[in-house]
Amino acid sequence: MAKLDTPLKKAKGLGSVKEGADHFWNQRITAIALVPLAIWFVFSLVKTVGGGYGEAFNWVNNPLNAFLLIMFISIGFYHAYLGVKVVIEDYIHCECVKIGAIIFMQLSTVFATAAAVLSIIRIYFEG
Amino acid sequence: MSEKSNNKLKKVDRPTSPHLTIYKPQITSVLSITHRITGVFMTVGAFVLAAWVIALGESYEMYNCVADILSSAVGRIFLLGWVFALFFHLCNGVRHLFWDAGYGFSIRAVNISGWLTILTSLFLTYLAISCASHQLGGYLWQN
């Protein structure tokens, strides 16, 4: 996407001089990846309903499920961060609250992703 | 613009764009705002999913604590909401991807794809819920 940036635009600080094109592109790439992952997630997880702790543990303990769940959670949180960032930019007009909310979203999604992925890896190796 | 006329303009309480209060709701605008609402709602759901998987890795007791909350009446309503939000956002997202590729911009096409989004997401939600119901022996709201 670097092709869309011109030196003049960078110098003047106009248009997508920050990360607009990258944001757009990453949002779409993650969206495409999430289509099959989300369908898998719902229709695979729903089969464990009513099975309690054991059924849920075995579900994550399966190598394919663990891999796909890591993909779904990490790509999903990144896609969520990109989406919520736009919503914050659109509706919060006070600059300091806006920046604070975006930083909070970025840190909390990264934190939740790391904690969830670590937990999946623990469950995978416990089996 | 002079200071004086600027002050004059500020005093008039005009409706502000995008005139949401006076616009007739249309399938295009309703689905657009629903896309945002479902996205933000699912972000909350993603944190709940993270909490669920962290509890599952931590201990049997902690998992049961999270599972009890999620299987309560309120929990089930939220889960139903997240499943619908996921399928709606997914279907409408595919619609957006077609637009990004340059297809489906006519009034007829956006109306058809809009209704297709609603019907498909309702159907997929029904499918997921009936699978869950089947797992619980047909008693989704009692067990």
mmCIF file of C-alpha atoms in Angstrom, chain B:
data_model
loop_
_atom_site.group_PDB
_atom_site.id
_atom_site.type_symbol
_atom_site.label_atom_id
_atom_site.label_comp_id
_atom_site.label_asym_id
_atom_site.label_seq_id
_atom_site.Cartn_x
_atom_site.Cartn_y
_atom_site.Cartn_z
ATOM 1 C CA MET B 1 -15.901 35.015 7.932
ATOM 2 C CA SER B 2 -16.024 37.908 10.398
ATOM 3 C CA GLU B 3 -16.255 37.385 14.163
ATOM 4 C CA LYS B 4 -19.726 38.938 14.204
ATOM 5 C CA SER B 5 -21.412 36.730 11.597
ATOM 6 C CA ASN B 6 -19.738 33.674 13.126
ATOM 7 C CA ASN B 7 -21.423 34.407 16.445
ATOM 8 C CA LYS B 8 -24.760 34.876 14.735
ATOM 9 C CA LEU B 9 -24.532 31.435 13.108
ATOM 10 C CA LYS B 10 -23.721 29.735 16.393
ATOM 11 C CA LYS B 11 -26.953 30.929 18.037
ATOM 12 C CA VAL B 12 -29.219 29.141 15.538
ATOM 13 C CA ASP B 13 -29.941 25.612 16.727
ATOM 14 C CA ARG B 14 -29.958 23.865 13.365
ATOM 15 C CA PRO B 15 -30.232 20.058 12.963
ATOM 16 C CA THR B 16 -26.785 18.576 12.484
ATOM 17 C CA SER B 17 -25.705 16.173 9.775
ATOM 18 C CA PRO B 18 -26.369 13.255 9.144
ATOM 19 C CA HIS B 19 -29.979 14.139 10.167
ATOM 20 C CA LEU B 20 -30.612 10.758 11.777
ATOM 21 C CA THR B 21 -33.754 11.982 13.522
ATOM 22 C CA ILE B 22 -35.541 13.164 10.381
ATOM 23 C CA TYR B 23 -34.284 10.556 7.921
ATOM 24 C CA LYS B 24 -36.582 7.671 7.021
ATOM 25 C CA PRO B 25 -34.849 4.425 8.098
ATOM 26 C CA GLN B 26 -33.778 2.471 5.035
ATOM 27 C CA ILE B 27 -32.341 -1.028 4.773
ATOM 28 C CA THR B 28 -28.969 0.420 3.714
ATOM 29 C CA SER B 29 -28.653 2.789 6.693
ATOM 30 C CA VAL B 30 -30.119 0.343 9.211
ATOM 31 C CA LEU B 31 -27.741 -2.448 8.163
ATOM 32 C CA SER B 32 -24.805 -0.034 8.199
ATOM 33 C CA ILE B 33 -25.362 1.023 11.810
ATOM 34 C CA THR B 34 -26.191 -2.587 12.789
ATOM 35 C CA HIS B 35 -22.810 -3.603 11.345
ATOM 36 C CA ARG B 36 -21.098 -1.191 13.752
ATOM 37 C CA ILE B 37 -23.245 -2.147 16.743
ATOM 38 C CA THR B 38 -22.674 -5.887 16.177
ATOM 39 C CA GLY B 39 -18.934 -5.237 15.767
ATOM 40 C CA VAL B 40 -18.643 -3.359 19.058
ATOM 41 C CA PHE B 41 -20.887 -5.925 20.786
ATOM 42 C CA MET B 42 -18.682 -8.770 19.514
ATOM 43 C CA THR B 43 -15.579 -7.005 20.831
ATOM 44 C CA VAL B 44 -17.110 -7.411 24.285
ATOM 45 C CA GLY B 45 -17.809 -11.051 23.349
ATOM 46 C CA ALA B 46 -14.164 -11.547 22.343
ATOM 47 C CA PHE B 47 -13.071 -10.553 25.850
ATOM 48 C CA VAL B 48 -15.608 -13.006 27.289
ATOM 49 C CA LEU B 49 -14.241 -15.739 24.985
ATOM 50 C CA ALA B 50 -10.725 -14.897 26.222
ATOM 51 C CA ALA B 51 -11.940 -15.105 29.858
ATOM 52 C CA TRP B 52 -13.612 -18.451 29.080
ATOM 53 C CA VAL B 53 -10.457 -19.987 27.580
ATOM 54 C CA ILE B 54 -8.246 -18.549 30.379
ATOM 55 C CA ALA B 55 -10.575 -20.072 33.002
ATOM 56 C CA LEU B 56 -10.522 -23.388 31.108
ATOM 57 C CA GLY B 57 -6.716 -23.457 31.279
ATOM 58 C CA GLU B 58 -6.570 -22.291 34.905
ATOM 59 C CA SER B 59 -8.777 -24.737 36.844
ATOM 60 C CA TYR B 60 -11.939 -26.830 36.956
ATOM 61 C CA GLU B 61 -13.465 -24.496 39.591
ATOM 62 C CA MET B 62 -12.729 -21.322 37.668
ATOM 63 C CA TYR B 63 -14.163 -22.831 34.470
ATOM 64 C CA ASN B 64 -17.388 -23.792 36.251
ATOM 65 C CA CYS B 65 -17.666 -20.275 37.639
ATOM 66 C CA VAL B 66 -17.496 -18.772 34.104
ATOM 67 C CA ALA B 67 -19.688 -21.541 32.655
ATOM 68 C CA ASP B 68 -22.364 -20.917 35.323
ATOM 69 C CA ILE B 69 -22.561 -17.235 34.388
ATOM 70 C CA LEU B 70 -22.722 -18.039 30.653
ATOM 71 C CA SER B 71 -25.387 -20.743 31.075
ATOM 72 C CA SER B 72 -27.654 -18.564 33.225
ATOM 73 C CA ALA B 73 -30.765 -17.086 31.574
ATOM 74 C CA VAL B 74 -29.046 -13.730 31.028
ATOM 75 C CA GLY B 75 -25.884 -15.510 29.858
ATOM 76 C CA ARG B 76 -27.842 -17.464 27.242
ATOM 77 C CA ILE B 77 -29.485 -14.315 25.928
ATOM 78 C CA PHE B 78 -26.030 -12.753 25.530
ATOM 79 C CA LEU B 79 -24.691 -15.906 23.833
ATOM 80 C CA LEU B 80 -27.643 -15.857 21.427
ATOM 81 C CA GLY B 81 -26.906 -12.177 20.770
ATOM 82 C CA TRP B 82 -23.230 -12.883 20.098
ATOM 83 C CA VAL B 83 -24.047 -15.750 17.710
ATOM 84 C CA PHE B 84 -26.461 -13.536 15.765
ATOM 85 C CA ALA B 85 -24.014 -10.598 15.849
ATOM 86 C CA LEU B 86 -21.258 -12.843 14.494
ATOM 87 C CA PHE B 87 -23.325 -14.162 11.581
ATOM 88 C CA PHE B 88 -24.808 -10.766 10.768
ATOM 89 C CA HIS B 89 -21.409 -9.045 10.816
ATOM 90 C CA LEU B 90 -19.978 -11.917 8.751
ATOM 91 C CA CYS B 91 -22.693 -11.752 6.058
ATOM 92 C CA ASN B 92 -22.705 -7.966 5.907
ATOM 93 C CA GLY B 93 -18.892 -8.043 5.903
ATOM 94 C CA VAL B 94 -18.926 -10.249 2.789
ATOM 95 C CA ARG B 95 -21.317 -7.661 1.274
ATOM 96 C CA HIS B 96 -18.731 -4.969 2.086
ATOM 97 C CA LEU B 97 -15.951 -7.028 0.484
ATOM 98 C CA PHE B 98 -17.981 -7.225 -2.745
ATOM 99 C CA TRP B 99 -18.395 -3.433 -2.650
ATOM 100 C CA ASP B 100 -14.636 -3.052 -2.072
ATOM 101 C CA ALA B 101 -14.079 -5.148 -5.202
ATOM 102 C CA GLY B 102 -16.410 -2.780 -7.093
ATOM 103 C CA TYR B 103 -19.556 -4.919 -7.354
ATOM 104 C CA GLY B 104 -23.176 -4.484 -6.290
ATOM 105 C CA PHE B 105 -23.615 -0.717 -6.071
ATOM 106 C CA SER B 106 -26.992 -0.327 -7.811
ATOM 107 C CA ILE B 107 -30.040 0.462 -5.640
ATOM 108 C CA ARG B 108 -31.556 -2.884 -6.643
ATOM 109 C CA ALA B 109 -28.337 -4.757 -5.773
ATOM 110 C CA VAL B 110 -27.866 -3.126 -2.323
ATOM 111 C CA ASN B 111 -31.501 -3.860 -1.436
ATOM 112 C CA ILE B 112 -31.263 -7.502 -2.548
ATOM 113 C CA SER B 113 -27.901 -8.061 -0.814
ATOM 114 C CA GLY B 114 -29.269 -6.339 2.296
ATOM 115 C CA TRP B 115 -32.247 -8.668 2.594
ATOM 116 C CA LEU B 116 -29.986 -11.616 1.730
ATOM 117 C CA THR B 117 -27.745 -10.582 4.648
ATOM 118 C CA ILE B 118 -30.698 -10.526 7.049
ATOM 119 C CA LEU B 119 -32.134 -13.858 5.887
ATOM 120 C CA THR B 120 -28.762 -15.657 5.800
ATOM 121 C CA SER B 121 -27.700 -14.420 9.249
ATOM 122 C CA LEU B 122 -31.069 -15.403 10.752
ATOM 123 C CA PHE B 123 -30.842 -18.837 9.111
ATOM 124 C CA LEU B 124 -27.264 -19.449 10.353
ATOM 125 C CA THR B 125 -28.254 -18.300 13.862
ATOM 126 C CA TYR B 126 -31.218 -20.692 13.804
ATOM 127 C CA LEU B 127 -28.884 -23.498 12.640
ATOM 128 C CA ALA B 128 -26.379 -22.866 15.459
ATOM 129 C CA ILE B 129 -29.097 -22.578 18.099
ATOM 130 C CA SER B 130 -30.797 -25.782 16.957
ATOM 131 C CA CYS B 131 -27.411 -27.569 17.115
ATOM 132 C CA ALA B 132 -26.959 -26.328 20.701
ATOM 133 C CA SER B 133 -30.529 -27.326 21.528
ATOM 134 C CA HIS B 134 -29.916 -30.794 20.066
ATOM 135 C CA GLN B 135 -26.805 -31.162 22.291
ATOM 136 C CA LEU B 136 -28.940 -30.409 25.326
ATOM 137 C CA GLY B 137 -31.561 -32.973 24.313
ATOM 138 C CA GLY B 138 -33.902 -30.366 22.883
ATOM 139 C CA TYR B 139 -34.182 -28.328 26.075
ATOM 140 C CA LEU B 140 -32.240 -25.155 25.385
ATOM 141 C CA TRP B 141 -33.942 -22.968 27.972
ATOM 142 C CA GLN B 142 -34.562 -25.510 30.740
ATOM 143 C CA ASN B 143 -31.300 -27.415 31.328
#
